Amino acid sequence: MCFCAPILSAAVGVLGVPADYENNNAEADLTAWFTSMIDSFFPDHTGWDTSYAQAFNQTLVASFNLPAYDDKGLQGLYGKPNEAVTSDDYDVFAVTFTSITTLLNAGDAGGQAVATGLLSGYKNGTIVETAQNGLFVTISIVDGERKITEWKVNIVSVMSVLRNLYAQA
């Protein structure tokens, strides 16, 4: 009887699947969740506020450029682009990611995400304003669900329509 079969079987199992396979899939899932959430609550469509409530924890700590906000403050700030879309005849504000990096927590489905991208405002199907932005997010598990608990965004060059709105906030 050969005692090497269990060892060989275990080695093939270990060698056949990369050690970080499960972690890579979990990080891909975290990235997909993060991207989906950003797209769902970016306030250029009806129902963004429902998605916002699903994505953010009520104990949120946030900053938009330098000012600090709590959950309700950030939600109020995010409502302003929706007003701009309606009042200034913008077709849509869109976020295009140029990079997303996620880091999964050890032991749960939370983690951190860092994203860079371009915010674009469209009128009559044409981009009329753009702004580069960067975002850092902490995602925690709260009552069994992923929630954004920390949100830090920097917009390098805020679009004029948003600059005017945010200056009043």
mmCIF file of C-alpha atoms in Angstrom:
data_model
loop_
_atom_site.group_PDB
_atom_site.id
_atom_site.type_symbol
_atom_site.label_atom_id
_atom_site.label_comp_id
_atom_site.label_asym_id
_atom_site.label_seq_id
_atom_site.Cartn_x
_atom_site.Cartn_y
_atom_site.Cartn_z
ATOM 1 C CA MET A 1 0.000 0.000 0.000
ATOM 2 C CA CYS A 2 1.335 3.403 -0.959
ATOM 3 C CA PHE A 3 1.110 6.147 1.623
ATOM 4 C CA CYS A 4 2.082 8.771 -0.917
ATOM 5 C CA ALA A 5 -1.386 8.854 -2.566
ATOM 6 C CA PRO A 6 -2.997 11.104 0.085
ATOM 7 C CA ILE A 7 0.036 13.375 0.018
ATOM 8 C CA LEU A 8 0.005 13.500 -3.793
ATOM 9 C CA SER A 9 -3.751 14.104 -3.794
ATOM 10 C CA ALA A 10 -3.378 16.946 -1.316
ATOM 11 C CA ALA A 11 -0.508 18.420 -3.324
ATOM 12 C CA VAL A 12 -2.516 18.279 -6.560
ATOM 13 C CA GLY A 13 -5.415 19.965 -4.773
ATOM 14 C CA VAL A 14 -3.122 22.666 -3.505
ATOM 15 C CA LEU A 15 -1.152 22.993 -6.729
ATOM 16 C CA GLY A 16 -4.182 22.695 -9.014
ATOM 17 C CA VAL A 17 -5.898 25.763 -7.573
ATOM 18 C CA PRO A 18 -3.932 28.876 -6.694
ATOM 19 C CA ALA A 19 -3.797 29.492 -2.947
ATOM 20 C CA ASP A 20 -5.347 32.937 -3.370
ATOM 21 C CA TYR A 21 -8.113 31.781 -5.769
ATOM 22 C CA GLU A 22 -10.884 32.187 -3.202
ATOM 23 C CA ASN A 23 -9.527 35.548 -2.065
ATOM 24 C CA ASN A 24 -9.243 36.780 -5.673
ATOM 25 C CA ASN A 25 -12.884 35.866 -6.292
ATOM 26 C CA ALA A 26 -13.929 37.623 -3.093
ATOM 27 C CA GLU A 27 -12.000 40.749 -4.132
ATOM 28 C CA ALA A 28 -13.624 40.615 -7.586
ATOM 29 C CA ASP A 29 -16.999 40.391 -5.832
ATOM 30 C CA LEU A 30 -16.115 43.387 -3.636
ATOM 31 C CA THR A 31 -15.044 45.343 -6.735
ATOM 32 C CA ALA A 32 -18.298 44.459 -8.514
ATOM 33 C CA TRP A 33 -20.335 45.493 -5.448
ATOM 34 C CA PHE A 34 -18.442 48.779 -5.150
ATOM 35 C CA THR A 35 -18.852 49.633 -8.853
ATOM 36 C CA SER A 36 -22.536 48.725 -8.809
ATOM 37 C CA MET A 37 -23.194 50.843 -5.721
ATOM 38 C CA ILE A 38 -21.454 53.906 -7.147
ATOM 39 C CA ASP A 39 -23.461 53.628 -10.364
ATOM 40 C CA SER A 40 -26.740 53.090 -8.492
ATOM 41 C CA PHE A 41 -26.623 56.092 -6.182
ATOM 42 C CA PHE A 42 -24.899 58.618 -8.380
ATOM 43 C CA PRO A 43 -27.751 61.134 -8.394
ATOM 44 C CA ASP A 44 -28.651 61.511 -12.018
ATOM 45 C CA HIS A 45 -31.661 59.219 -12.012
ATOM 46 C CA THR A 46 -34.841 58.559 -10.091
ATOM 47 C CA GLY A 47 -34.317 56.316 -7.101
ATOM 48 C CA TRP A 48 -30.731 57.327 -6.365
ATOM 49 C CA ASP A 49 -31.690 58.167 -2.789
ATOM 50 C CA THR A 50 -32.962 54.612 -2.174
ATOM 51 C CA SER A 51 -29.669 53.210 -3.460
ATOM 52 C CA TYR A 52 -27.791 55.729 -1.319
ATOM 53 C CA ALA A 53 -29.622 54.508 1.794
ATOM 54 C CA GLN A 54 -28.751 50.904 0.919
ATOM 55 C CA ALA A 55 -25.064 51.675 0.330
ATOM 56 C CA PHE A 56 -24.179 53.963 3.238
ATOM 57 C CA ASN A 57 -24.189 53.241 6.947
ATOM 58 C CA GLN A 58 -25.877 55.845 9.154
ATOM 59 C CA THR A 59 -22.646 56.291 11.136
ATOM 60 C CA LEU A 60 -20.809 57.319 7.961
ATOM 61 C CA VAL A 61 -17.730 59.523 8.239
ATOM 62 C CA ALA A 62 -17.241 61.401 4.976
ATOM 63 C CA SER A 63 -15.354 64.210 3.325
ATOM 64 C CA PHE A 64 -15.891 65.894 -0.004
ATOM 65 C CA ASN A 65 -12.630 67.595 -0.832
ATOM 66 C CA LEU A 66 -11.847 68.997 2.641
ATOM 67 C CA PRO A 67 -15.171 69.606 4.421
ATOM 68 C CA ALA A 68 -16.385 66.748 6.647
ATOM 69 C CA TYR A 69 -19.918 65.325 6.530
ATOM 70 C CA ASP A 70 -22.039 62.780 8.317
ATOM 71 C CA ASP A 71 -24.475 60.474 6.506
ATOM 72 C CA LYS A 72 -27.327 63.001 6.183
ATOM 73 C CA GLY A 73 -24.941 65.794 5.207
ATOM 74 C CA LEU A 74 -23.392 63.756 2.398
ATOM 75 C CA GLN A 75 -26.825 62.634 1.206
ATOM 76 C CA GLY A 76 -27.923 66.277 1.042
ATOM 77 C CA LEU A 77 -24.783 67.174 -0.856
ATOM 78 C CA TYR A 78 -25.365 64.355 -3.330
ATOM 79 C CA GLY A 79 -28.883 65.609 -4.011
ATOM 80 C CA LYS A 80 -27.519 68.823 -5.485
ATOM 81 C CA PRO A 81 -26.293 67.321 -8.802
ATOM 82 C CA ASN A 82 -29.780 65.906 -9.306
ATOM 83 C CA GLU A 83 -31.111 69.460 -9.028
ATOM 84 C CA ALA A 84 -28.453 70.646 -11.494
ATOM 85 C CA VAL A 85 -29.378 67.978 -14.027
ATOM 86 C CA THR A 86 -32.979 69.163 -13.917
ATOM 87 C CA SER A 87 -32.394 72.912 -13.698
ATOM 88 C CA ASP A 88 -29.547 73.220 -16.211
ATOM 89 C CA ASP A 89 -30.869 70.796 -18.827
ATOM 90 C CA TYR A 90 -28.044 68.313 -18.367
ATOM 91 C CA ASP A 91 -28.763 64.945 -19.942
ATOM 92 C CA VAL A 92 -26.717 63.057 -17.384
ATOM 93 C CA PHE A 93 -23.705 63.148 -15.118
ATOM 94 C CA ALA A 94 -21.608 60.029 -15.624
ATOM 95 C CA VAL A 95 -18.692 58.507 -13.739
ATOM 96 C CA THR A 96 -16.081 56.661 -15.777
ATOM 97 C CA PHE A 97 -13.596 54.702 -13.683
ATOM 98 C CA THR A 98 -9.978 54.758 -14.822
ATOM 99 C CA SER A 99 -8.867 52.431 -12.019
ATOM 100 C CA ILE A 100 -10.352 50.556 -9.080
ATOM 101 C CA THR A 101 -8.337 48.726 -6.454
ATOM 102 C CA THR A 102 -9.992 46.793 -3.638
ATOM 103 C CA LEU A 103 -8.512 45.179 -0.568
ATOM 104 C CA LEU A 104 -10.638 42.552 1.155
ATOM 105 C CA ASN A 105 -10.734 42.364 4.956
ATOM 106 C CA ALA A 106 -9.402 39.156 6.457
ATOM 107 C CA GLY A 107 -12.347 37.192 7.793
ATOM 108 C CA ASP A 108 -15.324 39.032 6.302
ATOM 109 C CA ALA A 109 -16.677 40.472 3.045
ATOM 110 C CA GLY A 110 -15.798 44.085 3.833
ATOM 111 C CA GLY A 111 -12.678 45.948 2.848
ATOM 112 C CA GLN A 112 -11.387 49.093 1.230
ATOM 113 C CA ALA A 113 -11.678 50.494 -2.271
ATOM 114 C CA VAL A 114 -9.688 53.187 -4.021
ATOM 115 C CA ALA A 115 -10.937 54.504 -7.344
ATOM 116 C CA THR A 116 -9.976 57.208 -9.783
ATOM 117 C CA GLY A 117 -12.080 58.412 -12.632
ATOM 118 C CA LEU A 118 -13.662 61.126 -14.639
ATOM 119 C CA LEU A 119 -16.963 62.846 -13.891
ATOM 120 C CA SER A 120 -18.640 64.072 -17.075
ATOM 121 C CA GLY A 121 -21.667 66.290 -17.626
ATOM 122 C CA TYR A 122 -23.579 65.844 -20.879
ATOM 123 C CA LYS A 123 -25.920 68.224 -22.704
ATOM 124 C CA ASN A 124 -27.610 67.146 -25.919
ATOM 125 C CA GLY A 125 -25.410 64.042 -25.983
ATOM 126 C CA THR A 126 -22.160 66.024 -25.847
ATOM 127 C CA ILE A 127 -19.731 66.256 -22.933
ATOM 128 C CA VAL A 128 -19.716 69.876 -21.821
ATOM 129 C CA GLU A 129 -17.811 69.605 -18.544
ATOM 130 C CA THR A 130 -15.462 67.102 -16.941
ATOM 131 C CA ALA A 131 -13.660 66.740 -13.643
ATOM 132 C CA GLN A 132 -11.031 64.260 -12.484
ATOM 133 C CA ASN A 133 -11.777 62.628 -9.169
ATOM 134 C CA GLY A 134 -10.442 60.157 -6.658
ATOM 135 C CA LEU A 135 -12.283 58.182 -4.012
ATOM 136 C CA PHE A 136 -11.312 56.173 -0.933
ATOM 137 C CA VAL A 137 -13.979 54.006 0.705
ATOM 138 C CA THR A 138 -14.095 51.694 3.715
ATOM 139 C CA ILE A 139 -16.725 48.972 3.382
ATOM 140 C CA SER A 140 -17.835 47.277 6.596
ATOM 141 C CA ILE A 141 -20.225 44.461 7.345
ATOM 142 C CA VAL A 142 -23.154 45.948 9.291
ATOM 143 C CA ASP A 143 -26.016 43.648 10.290
ATOM 144 C CA GLY A 144 -24.792 41.113 7.733
ATOM 145 C CA GLU A 145 -24.709 43.567 4.811
ATOM 146 C CA ARG A 146 -21.966 45.569 3.148
ATOM 147 C CA LYS A 147 -22.188 49.253 4.018
ATOM 148 C CA ILE A 148 -19.928 52.169 3.217
ATOM 149 C CA THR A 149 -18.705 53.503 6.566
ATOM 150 C CA GLU A 150 -16.004 55.885 5.341
ATOM 151 C CA TRP A 151 -16.096 57.991 2.172
ATOM 152 C CA LYS A 152 -13.379 60.415 1.067
ATOM 153 C CA VAL A 153 -13.637 62.006 -2.349
ATOM 154 C CA ASN A 154 -11.399 64.574 -3.998
ATOM 155 C CA ILE A 155 -12.413 66.299 -7.184
ATOM 156 C CA VAL A 156 -9.459 68.023 -8.774
ATOM 157 C CA SER A 157 -11.411 70.368 -10.991
ATOM 158 C CA VAL A 158 -15.050 70.630 -10.009
ATOM 159 C CA MET A 159 -17.439 71.369 -12.876
ATOM 160 C CA SER A 160 -18.747 74.918 -12.774
ATOM 161 C CA VAL A 161 -22.360 73.829 -12.266
ATOM 162 C CA LEU A 162 -21.360 71.698 -9.270
ATOM 163 C CA ARG A 163 -18.872 74.249 -7.924
ATOM 164 C CA ASN A 164 -21.687 76.779 -7.589
ATOM 165 C CA LEU A 165 -23.999 74.279 -5.906
ATOM 166 C CA TYR A 166 -21.377 72.935 -3.508
ATOM 167 C CA ALA A 167 -20.232 76.432 -2.563
ATOM 168 C CA GLN A 168 -23.727 77.002 -1.166
ATOM 169 C CA ALA A 169 -23.716 73.758 0.867
#
